[in-house]
Structures are given as C-alpha cells and as structure tokens.
XYZ file of C-alpha atoms in Angstrom:
530
model
C -1.643 -8.582 -17.378
C -3.716 -8.954 -20.641
C -5.109 -12.234 -18.778
C -6.165 -10.118 -15.696
C -8.132 -7.596 -18.135
C -9.791 -10.529 -20.144
C -10.738 -12.365 -16.742
C -11.992 -9.029 -15.301
C -14.008 -8.198 -18.232
C -15.474 -11.396 -18.630
C -16.173 -11.486 -14.603
C -18.401 -8.108 -15.120
C -19.975 -9.700 -18.119
C -21.141 -12.854 -16.343
C -21.348 -11.375 -12.662
C -22.726 -7.854 -13.289
C -24.210 -7.469 -16.747
C -26.532 -10.624 -15.978
C -25.449 -13.299 -18.531
C -25.007 -16.159 -16.060
C -27.335 -18.562 -14.876
C -29.176 -16.139 -12.716
C -30.414 -14.030 -15.705
C -32.314 -17.167 -17.023
C -33.907 -17.341 -13.795
C -34.899 -14.156 -13.648
C -36.949 -14.294 -16.787
C -38.225 -17.454 -15.994
C -40.241 -16.045 -13.545
C -41.577 -13.318 -15.872
C -44.984 -12.476 -13.949
C -43.163 -12.264 -10.481
C -39.932 -11.096 -11.621
C -40.382 -7.853 -9.603
C -41.257 -9.950 -6.579
C -38.228 -12.471 -7.184
C -35.876 -9.215 -7.527
C -37.127 -7.763 -4.086
C -36.623 -11.442 -2.207
C -32.969 -11.142 -3.827
C -32.742 -7.782 -2.570
C -32.247 -8.575 1.614
C -29.822 -11.571 0.751
C -27.429 -9.101 -1.133
C -28.064 -6.470 1.559
C -27.146 -9.173 4.266
C -23.932 -10.164 2.572
C -22.883 -6.621 1.756
C -23.297 -5.858 5.715
C -21.508 -9.028 6.496
C -18.605 -8.297 4.419
C -18.306 -4.703 6.298
C -18.319 -6.459 9.247
C -15.515 -8.748 7.956
C -13.518 -6.003 6.605
C -13.780 -4.180 9.578
C -12.412 -7.221 11.643
C -9.417 -7.647 8.897
C -10.499 -10.997 7.488
C -9.997 -9.945 3.991
C -10.942 -13.259 2.753
C -14.304 -13.547 4.428
C -15.059 -10.037 3.300
C -14.072 -10.341 -0.379
C -16.405 -13.584 -0.214
C -19.249 -11.537 0.794
C -18.705 -8.479 -1.124
C -18.277 -10.987 -4.530
C -21.443 -12.835 -3.612
C -23.342 -9.565 -3.144
C -22.194 -8.116 -6.113
C -23.498 -11.156 -8.140
C -26.982 -10.351 -6.627
C -27.008 -6.716 -7.677
C -25.316 -5.094 -4.955
C -23.913 -1.711 -6.106
C -22.030 -0.622 -2.892
C -20.195 -4.363 -3.037
C -19.235 -3.509 -6.100
C -17.866 -0.209 -4.682
C -16.239 -1.776 -1.695
C -14.574 -4.690 -3.987
C -13.100 -1.917 -5.986
C -11.732 -0.074 -3.031
C -9.983 -3.557 -1.657
C -8.556 -4.220 -5.232
C -7.414 -0.446 -5.762
C -5.517 -0.149 -2.483
C -4.370 -4.028 -2.104
C -6.689 -4.710 1.220
C -5.958 -8.015 1.965
C -5.681 -8.973 -1.835
C -2.966 -8.079 -4.489
C -3.634 -4.624 -5.909
C -4.995 -4.693 -9.104
C -6.597 -1.179 -10.533
C -7.539 -3.186 -13.586
C -10.115 -4.898 -11.527
C -10.878 -1.717 -9.384
C -11.784 0.164 -12.477
C -14.371 -2.419 -13.802
C -15.761 -2.588 -10.384
C -16.042 0.850 -9.997
C -17.898 1.061 -13.493
C -20.078 -1.503 -12.416
C -21.242 0.395 -9.602
C -22.009 3.515 -11.285
C -23.918 1.592 -14.205
C -25.840 0.203 -11.145
C -26.766 3.663 -9.915
C -23.947 4.286 -7.563
C -22.548 7.324 -7.720
C -19.569 6.024 -5.693
C -18.612 4.256 -8.672
C -17.658 7.757 -10.306
C -16.034 8.460 -6.977
C -13.652 5.154 -7.577
C -12.530 6.435 -10.959
C -11.381 9.508 -9.603
C -9.527 7.391 -7.078
C -7.666 5.833 -9.742
C -6.557 8.703 -11.034
C -5.211 10.150 -7.798
C -3.245 7.060 -7.021
C -1.397 8.189 -10.115
C -1.279 11.711 -8.951
C -3.823 12.786 -12.079
C -5.168 15.388 -9.604
C -6.925 17.301 -12.058
C -8.776 14.854 -13.523
C -9.495 13.089 -10.275
C -11.099 16.080 -9.063
C -13.420 16.185 -12.237
C -14.962 12.815 -11.407
C -15.009 13.773 -7.507
C -16.985 16.902 -8.265
C -19.192 15.014 -10.642
C -19.869 11.961 -8.243
C -20.255 14.344 -5.326
C -22.979 16.345 -7.711
C -24.665 12.894 -8.052
C -24.980 12.369 -4.136
C -21.625 10.543 -3.428
C -20.654 11.235 0.046
C -17.216 9.294 -0.439
C -16.592 11.827 -3.152
C -17.300 14.562 -0.566
C -14.830 13.261 1.564
C -12.467 12.849 -1.039
C -12.628 16.488 -2.209
C -11.847 17.409 1.494
C -8.687 15.655 0.925
C -7.741 17.330 -2.043
C -8.027 20.743 0.010
C -6.052 19.253 3.062
C -3.167 18.380 0.767
C -3.654 21.302 -2.042
C -3.829 18.603 -4.736
C -4.834 20.383 -7.890
C -6.896 22.925 -5.725
C -5.027 25.101 -3.543
C -4.440 24.126 0.164
C -7.090 25.018 2.166
C -7.538 22.962 5.569
C -10.689 25.168 6.504
C -12.474 23.964 3.579
C -11.182 20.441 3.799
C -12.704 20.468 7.598
C -16.091 21.534 5.736
C -15.962 18.773 3.682
C -15.220 16.564 5.922
C -18.218 17.698 8.440
C -20.818 17.178 5.838
C -19.585 13.810 5.238
C -19.229 12.717 8.614
C -22.783 14.015 9.477
C -23.874 11.108 7.038
C -22.090 8.201 8.619
C -18.671 8.217 6.314
C -16.204 6.252 8.236
C -13.320 8.007 5.918
C -14.389 11.629 6.419
C -15.164 10.891 10.375
C -11.742 9.540 10.299
C -10.189 12.695 8.540
C -12.003 14.890 10.809
C -10.659 13.200 14.242
C -7.574 13.925 12.828
C -7.917 17.277 11.966
C -9.052 18.023 15.686
C -6.082 15.901 17.185
C -3.152 17.991 15.065
C -5.245 21.248 14.736
C -5.565 21.292 10.847
C -8.145 24.162 9.771
C -9.730 23.724 13.429
C -8.857 24.383 16.996
C -7.111 21.559 18.921
C -9.417 19.478 20.548
C -8.632 15.925 21.868
C -12.122 15.128 22.954
C -13.712 15.823 19.712
C -10.924 14.103 17.895
C -11.444 10.808 19.778
C -15.154 11.114 19.651
C -14.848 11.096 15.848
C -12.284 8.579 15.736
C -14.278 6.134 17.475
C -17.397 6.640 15.366
C -14.892 5.926 12.539
C -13.778 2.787 14.290
C -16.999 1.796 15.040
C -17.839 1.761 11.594
C -15.158 -0.663 10.468
C -12.305 1.580 9.970
C -9.324 0.151 11.527
C -6.964 2.974 10.786
C -9.178 5.071 12.979
C -8.241 2.824 15.895
C -4.480 3.043 15.040
C -4.877 6.645 15.292
C -6.450 6.660 18.788
C -3.848 4.722 19.893
C -1.167 7.217 18.366
C -2.898 10.406 20.138
C -2.683 8.096 23.693
C 0.860 7.553 22.962
C 1.585 11.192 22.031
C -0.192 12.107 25.490
C 2.036 9.579 27.277
C -0.861 7.605 28.036
C 0.849 4.148 27.122
C -1.448 1.636 28.617
C -4.384 2.816 26.606
C -2.164 3.086 23.888
C -0.943 -0.266 23.941
C -4.582 -1.284 24.277
C -5.753 0.610 20.932
C -2.382 -0.904 18.920
C -3.795 -4.115 19.829
C -7.436 -3.557 19.125
C -6.266 -2.306 15.823
C -3.950 -5.185 15.229
C -6.061 -7.651 16.027
C -8.351 -6.451 13.241
C -5.821 -6.449 10.868
C -3.913 -3.015 10.851
C -0.416 -3.366 9.567
C 0.457 -0.342 10.831
C -0.447 -1.252 14.690
C 1.222 -4.531 14.236
C 4.398 -2.975 13.532
C 4.064 -0.321 16.134
C 3.578 -3.232 18.535
C 6.478 -4.899 17.265
C 8.581 -1.852 17.836
C 7.272 -1.274 21.137
C 8.138 -4.741 22.524
C 11.162 -5.090 20.727
C 14.658 -3.051 20.399
C 12.966 0.019 18.835
C 10.642 2.557 20.598
C 10.458 0.499 24.124
C 8.612 2.335 26.949
C 10.526 0.632 29.551
C 8.119 1.959 32.730
C 5.111 0.329 30.752
C 6.196 -2.129 28.407
C 8.550 -4.887 29.390
C 10.870 -5.979 26.466
C 9.658 -9.068 24.873
C 11.678 -10.181 21.808
C 8.871 -13.036 21.247
C 5.975 -10.691 21.029
C 7.868 -8.454 18.874
C 8.733 -11.251 16.407
C 5.305 -12.174 16.565
C 3.505 -8.785 15.821
C 6.176 -8.520 13.142
C 5.639 -12.124 11.531
C 1.609 -11.091 11.419
C 2.698 -7.837 9.377
C 4.729 -9.781 7.175
C 2.004 -11.912 6.451
C 0.435 -9.180 4.872
C 3.159 -8.091 2.835
C 4.864 -5.663 5.249
C 8.388 -4.435 4.025
C 8.856 -2.649 7.402
C 7.997 -6.203 9.085
C 10.640 -8.057 6.931
C 13.189 -6.014 7.250
C 12.722 -5.852 11.124
C 12.725 -9.590 11.319
C 15.747 -9.886 9.505
C 17.585 -7.473 11.954
C 16.227 -9.439 14.644
C 17.316 -12.710 13.260
C 20.805 -11.438 12.530
C 20.925 -10.439 15.996
C 19.491 -13.467 17.521
C 16.827 -11.672 19.324
C 14.210 -14.007 20.317
C 16.085 -16.974 19.221
C 18.553 -17.333 21.577
C 21.428 -16.894 18.947
C 22.167 -15.454 15.264
C 20.376 -17.219 12.295
C 22.193 -15.371 9.241
C 20.453 -17.717 6.526
C 17.287 -17.067 8.127
C 17.693 -13.557 8.388
C 18.769 -13.413 4.709
C 15.703 -15.179 3.671
C 13.569 -12.367 5.496
C 15.873 -9.322 3.406
C 14.759 -11.739 0.445
C 11.327 -11.656 1.138
C 11.513 -7.761 2.028
C 13.031 -7.128 -1.419
C 9.937 -8.511 -2.959
C 7.683 -6.484 -1.512
C 5.962 -3.480 -3.376
C 7.602 -0.996 -0.573
C 10.126 0.673 -2.238
C 12.112 2.077 0.641
C 12.040 -0.890 2.996
C 13.044 -3.214 -0.216
C 16.151 -0.987 -0.604
C 16.612 -1.301 2.736
C 16.576 -5.149 2.932
C 18.716 -5.420 -0.347
C 21.716 -3.167 1.475
C 21.257 -5.968 4.491
C 22.021 -8.950 2.114
C 25.100 -7.038 0.808
C 26.216 -6.502 4.486
C 25.602 -10.153 5.348
C 28.068 -11.003 2.209
C 30.484 -8.228 3.016
C 30.918 -9.422 6.531
C 31.142 -12.878 5.573
C 27.978 -13.898 7.567
C 26.540 -16.172 4.493
C 28.404 -18.450 2.737
C 32.098 -17.716 2.392
C 33.202 -13.801 2.481
C 31.969 -12.637 -1.013
C 32.996 -9.414 -2.037
C 31.700 -9.411 -5.651
C 28.191 -10.513 -4.120
C 28.354 -7.770 -1.657
C 29.373 -5.088 -4.234
C 26.257 -6.212 -6.634
C 23.783 -5.991 -3.690
C 25.256 -2.591 -2.538
C 25.222 -1.096 -6.075
C 21.357 -2.874 -6.587
C 20.469 -1.170 -3.464
C 21.703 2.316 -4.343
C 19.924 1.882 -7.612
C 16.909 1.444 -5.728
C 17.340 4.196 -3.837
C 18.897 3.697 -0.614
C 20.776 6.544 1.018
C 23.505 4.737 2.595
C 24.569 2.161 -0.182
C 26.349 4.692 -2.421
C 28.686 5.082 0.343
C 29.237 1.249 0.483
C 29.777 1.372 -3.349
C 32.369 3.810 -3.302
C 34.374 1.806 -0.485
C 34.296 -0.774 -2.758
C 35.700 1.199 -5.680
C 38.581 2.454 -3.621
C 39.895 -0.432 -2.214
C 38.873 -2.690 -5.342
C 36.777 -5.069 -3.395
C 34.566 -7.311 -5.359
C 35.246 -4.686 -8.326
C 37.893 -3.565 -10.186
C 39.734 -0.567 -8.123
C 38.813 2.854 -9.520
C 39.491 6.042 -7.621
C 37.495 8.222 -9.879
C 34.393 6.173 -9.830
C 35.174 5.906 -5.797
C 34.819 9.807 -5.844
C 31.656 9.720 -8.047
C 30.261 7.554 -5.415
C 31.150 9.565 -2.205
C 29.908 12.654 -4.064
C 26.478 10.796 -4.739
C 26.279 9.546 -0.986
C 27.148 13.178 0.248
C 24.037 14.359 -1.999
C 21.586 11.874 -0.883
C 22.200 12.891 2.996
C 25.727 10.576 4.158
C 27.172 13.863 5.181
C 30.589 12.240 6.302
C 30.900 10.929 2.483
C 32.226 14.285 2.101
C 35.750 13.943 4.074
C 36.474 10.780 2.059
C 35.588 12.714 -1.168
C 38.050 15.368 -0.214
C 40.611 12.871 1.212
C 40.620 11.189 -2.535
C 40.668 14.410 -4.090
C 43.710 15.711 -2.173
C 45.295 12.290 -2.727
C 47.052 11.020 -6.054
C 45.397 7.943 -7.446
C 48.759 5.960 -6.776
C 48.655 7.036 -3.181
C 45.111 6.032 -2.948
C 45.806 2.594 -4.259
C 48.668 1.824 -2.104
C 49.196 1.373 1.800
C 50.064 -1.340 4.558
C 48.178 -4.511 4.883
C 46.613 -3.098 7.995
C 45.423 -0.027 6.731
C 43.417 -2.074 4.314
C 42.079 -3.936 6.941
C 40.906 -0.994 8.940
C 39.143 0.455 5.925
C 37.322 -3.038 5.316
C 36.426 -2.466 8.819
C 34.863 1.027 8.236
C 33.131 -0.638 5.012
C 31.359 -2.531 7.356
C 30.830 -0.027 10.209
C 29.431 2.215 7.233
C 27.147 -0.501 5.911
C 25.258 -0.746 9.463
C 24.768 2.914 9.389
C 21.878 1.900 7.525
C 20.383 0.648 10.343
C 19.588 3.780 12.373
C 18.651 5.352 8.801
C 16.269 2.586 8.366
C 14.750 3.297 11.718
C 14.488 7.001 11.688
C 13.135 6.835 8.202
C 10.263 4.717 9.184
C 6.707 5.981 8.128
C 4.130 4.428 10.594
C 1.867 7.136 10.603
C -1.199 6.156 8.552
C -1.975 8.894 6.011
C -5.362 11.008 6.106
C -5.535 11.357 2.924
C -6.480 7.780 1.692
C -8.751 5.608 3.564
C -6.345 2.907 2.638
C -3.010 1.542 2.519
C -1.529 0.685 -1.218
C -0.776 1.862 -4.254
C -0.542 1.198 -8.052
C 2.409 -1.000 -8.864
C 4.953 -0.182 -11.725
C 3.933 -3.818 -13.543
C 0.038 -2.156 -13.595
C 1.027 0.912 -15.464
C 2.869 -1.290 -18.460
C -0.398 -2.224 -20.054
C 0.147 -1.287 -23.831
C -2.217 -0.108 -26.200
C -1.818 -3.365 -28.190
C -2.779 -5.082 -25.239
C -5.970 -2.812 -25.045
C -6.621 -3.829 -28.708
C -6.202 -7.144 -28.463
C -8.430 -7.403 -25.202
C -11.166 -5.586 -27.225
C -11.359 -8.588 -29.691
C -11.314 -11.190 -26.633
C -14.286 -9.126 -25.064
C -16.129 -9.066 -28.633
C -15.328 -13.142 -28.408
C -16.609 -13.528 -25.019
C -19.858 -11.646 -26.039
C -20.444 -14.085 -29.038
C -19.854 -17.449 -26.778
C -22.295 -15.681 -24.474
C -24.983 -15.775 -27.381
C -24.197 -19.088 -28.534
C -24.958 -20.160 -24.735
C -27.999 -18.228 -24.617
C -29.414 -20.005 -28.045
C -28.585 -23.142 -26.391
C -31.801 -22.526 -23.935
C -33.885 -22.751 -27.241
C -36.501 -20.441 -28.415
C -38.755 -20.298 -24.922
C -35.451 -19.736 -23.372
C -34.326 -16.858 -25.398
C -38.000 -15.163 -25.297
C -38.038 -15.467 -21.653
C -34.224 -13.823 -21.605
C -34.686 -11.366 -24.352
C -34.365 -8.405 -22.925
C -30.683 -9.463 -21.492
C -29.828 -11.106 -24.747
C -30.322 -7.672 -26.629
C -28.264 -5.877 -24.114
C -24.946 -8.090 -25.260
C -24.114 -5.352 -27.608
C -24.620 -2.332 -25.023
C -22.369 -4.043 -22.465
C -19.605 -4.810 -24.915
C -19.795 -1.069 -25.403
C -19.389 -0.744 -22.092
C -16.464 -3.080 -21.829
C -15.122 -0.599 -24.342
C -15.606 2.304 -22.704
C -13.704 0.533 -19.585
C -10.765 0.104 -22.137
C -10.654 3.616 -23.332
C -10.578 4.739 -19.515
C -7.226 2.046 -18.762
C -5.975 3.494 -21.814
C -6.235 7.201 -20.249
C -4.692 5.672 -17.003
C -2.215 3.509 -18.323
C -1.368 4.590 -22.273
C 1.539 3.379 -24.121
C-alpha cells in the first residue's frame, strides 16, 4: 500500500503539478505561452470527451488512457472521472488512495467536483456527516454532481433525515443541467414512486437521457422496468445493450435468463451456452456472482455435456478471491461440498470441514449447519456434541430454521446416545449433511442482489486492505514525497540557468506542491487512521 501512495503522489507531482517535460515546454514559449495553453485546451477536451464515450461503452481501458492523457494536458474533468474510476473500481482495481489524490488535483485545478469526490470517498466509508459537509461545500461552489449526492443522502436518510421529496428536488435541479447520475436517480424515483407519483413514461424518458449521456446502469434500469411490466422482449434487448456496454449486472441477468435461474420460457429459450457466455463476460470483470454461477453450472455439466468438478472448483476458488463477501462465502461453501461428497480428489472430510468452517466465518448462513453436522458425527474433526449444539444454535440464529430441530434433538439426548448408532444411521446422517449443504444453492439464488443501487453512480467500494494504512506509512510517505521534490529540483537544475529562468514560476511552486501532498496525506489519515 505504501508503494501505491508513493506512486500516486509522484504521478500528481509529474502530471498535475507540472513538473514533467511539459513544464519546460510551456516555459520555453514565454511570450506565446497563453496561446500555447489555449491550443492545448482543445486536445484535452477532445480526449476527455473520447474518454466519456469509451466509459459509456464499457471500454474502460481506453477510457482510462484518454482520461489520463487529458488530465496530463490540464483537464480537471478528466481528473475527477479518473478519481471516480479508481474509487468505484470501474474497469480497474479500486484504489481509494489514487481517488483521493485525483479528486484533490481536480479541485486545485478549480473544479468543485473534486470536493464532491472527497465526499464520495467518505460516503464509501459510511462517514456520512463528514461526507455531507463536503457535498454541501462543493454544491455551494457549483458542483452539479454534489447536488445529486446530497439528493441521495436525503433519499436514504444518510446523516440528514430521510426525505424523498427533497431528494427529488435535488435530482431535478441537477438533471436539468444534464447530470447523468441525477437523470438516472430521477428516472428511478418515477418508476418506483419515490417522492413523486409513479410515471413510467417520465421514468423511461429520464433513464434514456442518462443512458445517452453514457450511464450504462440506466440501460439496466430500463430493462428492469420492462421486465417488471412483463415486456420480456424489450427487457432482453435493453439487457443486451447494457451488457454490450460493460454493465456487469446485465451480464449476470442475461446469464440467469438463458440459464437455469429466472428463465421466462414463453420468450427466452433456455440456452446454457449463452448463459455461460454472459457469466464468463461478468467473471472477467470480477463478478463473484458469475463465478459462483459458473461453478454451479460446471458442477452440474450444464453447457458442457458432463460435470467437470475440478473446473467447478477452479471457478469457486476464483470466486473466493473477489471483493464480494457474500459470493466469496458462497463459493467457499461450495468447495466444502465438493470435498464432502468426494467429487474432487479422494473423499476428504477434514478439508470439507475446513471450507465449511471458513465459509461460516465469512458469513455464509448455511455453513454453520454443515459445521454442526461435522461435529455431531465426527467427520473431519473430533466428535463434540456440545460444539455441535452451539453450531446448530448459530445456524438457527442466522436463519436456518430447521437447525432448531437438530439442536432440540441433541439437547433431549445424552451425549453417549448421540455418539452411538448403527452404521446405517450414520450413513443416513452423512447424506443429510450433503443434502443440507446443497440448501445453500437456493439461498444463494434468493439472496442475489442484481438491482443497481440508485444511491451510487457506480459499482464498487473500498476494500479492507485499503483501510489498513497506518500512521507510520503516512509519515514514511511524507518523507518520500519530500525526496521526490528534491529529485525534481535536481532535474530542473540540469536545464541550466536559462531553462531555470524560463521555468522559475514552476520550480518556485515545488514547496507549495509538497504542502499539497502533505494535505492529501492528512486527508488519508482522516480516512484511514491508525
């Protein structure tokens, strides 16, 4: 993480703070510097617009490239959009440190959206009071994005009292100025009667405007409205549009529709190959849901002709590595099932127990029941009836209602009775362990969250590792930033007297820029603390 901070701060010094080759190119023009900057304005704007188009199509690599180049040429809007991409992990690994520095860069370039970005960072950490302060300040300075963010806080009662009508007012004000996120939020309000009377025509109009502005989530919302209205063909068309433009929710929904989950038989023919195609698309973007679905289909041989348990395990293992805690835990449980039923390697109760226990610790609601069974019958772990009772109770408390019967059965029997029994009864209970483990499948399906959250314009959040910056890291980084500034001074000196005179304004700014870096570090300290 320390290396990431150093890299980001160095990037800001080189790109934003004007300490790269471009600095001296500006200085060398002297009398014509104003016209030179003006000539660079158009390429920056063109690159920014190209980045927006690419982002809207889901071509995130191209968007990242365009935004970075536009930012290097001085586009504050590009700095803000880059910050959003890093904050929410749009097409790139989420990194809040990059996001903070880029938002700061945007603000120092005169763009109040940078302040809005600070608020969004805090909002991701549930620091709603502090987030609201940044949104309010940004809105007062002219940030349309901040108006939308304040509307979202009213919509969901974050820090301010929940007030859907006030949320709609904010959305309308921002939407009138073309804000894609506000247009989407306003469309959702009309669709689901949040603060306004239900009006599907108005909902679709606003969502289409948002989609035209590059918001792929709005396409998914349009599809969902048609799906709810049972206009399945239009729903399918819009899901495909959204998927083609990189929307992961739409990819997963199409996988569900073509696969064994939510198939609408009279409209959509079951096609496991198409289902796998869309799940694979989503999996490539790191979707834990898609990897779990692929594991399940592969385990059952759907779209393959026959089961492939090793490949299924591979999908589940990848699913465990995603940042989606719910699906990571579900995939962990599934690996336990594979070992429990002897589908990978030799029948291995101890490994099955390991994955069941790990899944339970990760929050899977079914796993505690499986752990209890393992303790009750001594499978993969020393038999312990008291621990079995504890795990049955935990399973019941987490929502596995039938675990109460097992708990009461053990309470009503002596430990010696519970530890004895015929071979056939043990075998039967082993079967029930496997049966219980499969109960997660329906639970996983029912708990799927495929709808987009109107409270965010995106699709990801800060990981635990990003919260682990220590005060020591920050202090060390401050020293490294100072070293970077010193190195930049040395580089500037290599240009000689004339070069230094031409670049004097920029070189004299180095100390101020290091102070800016220190301010960023201070903000990081507020965010991540020790």
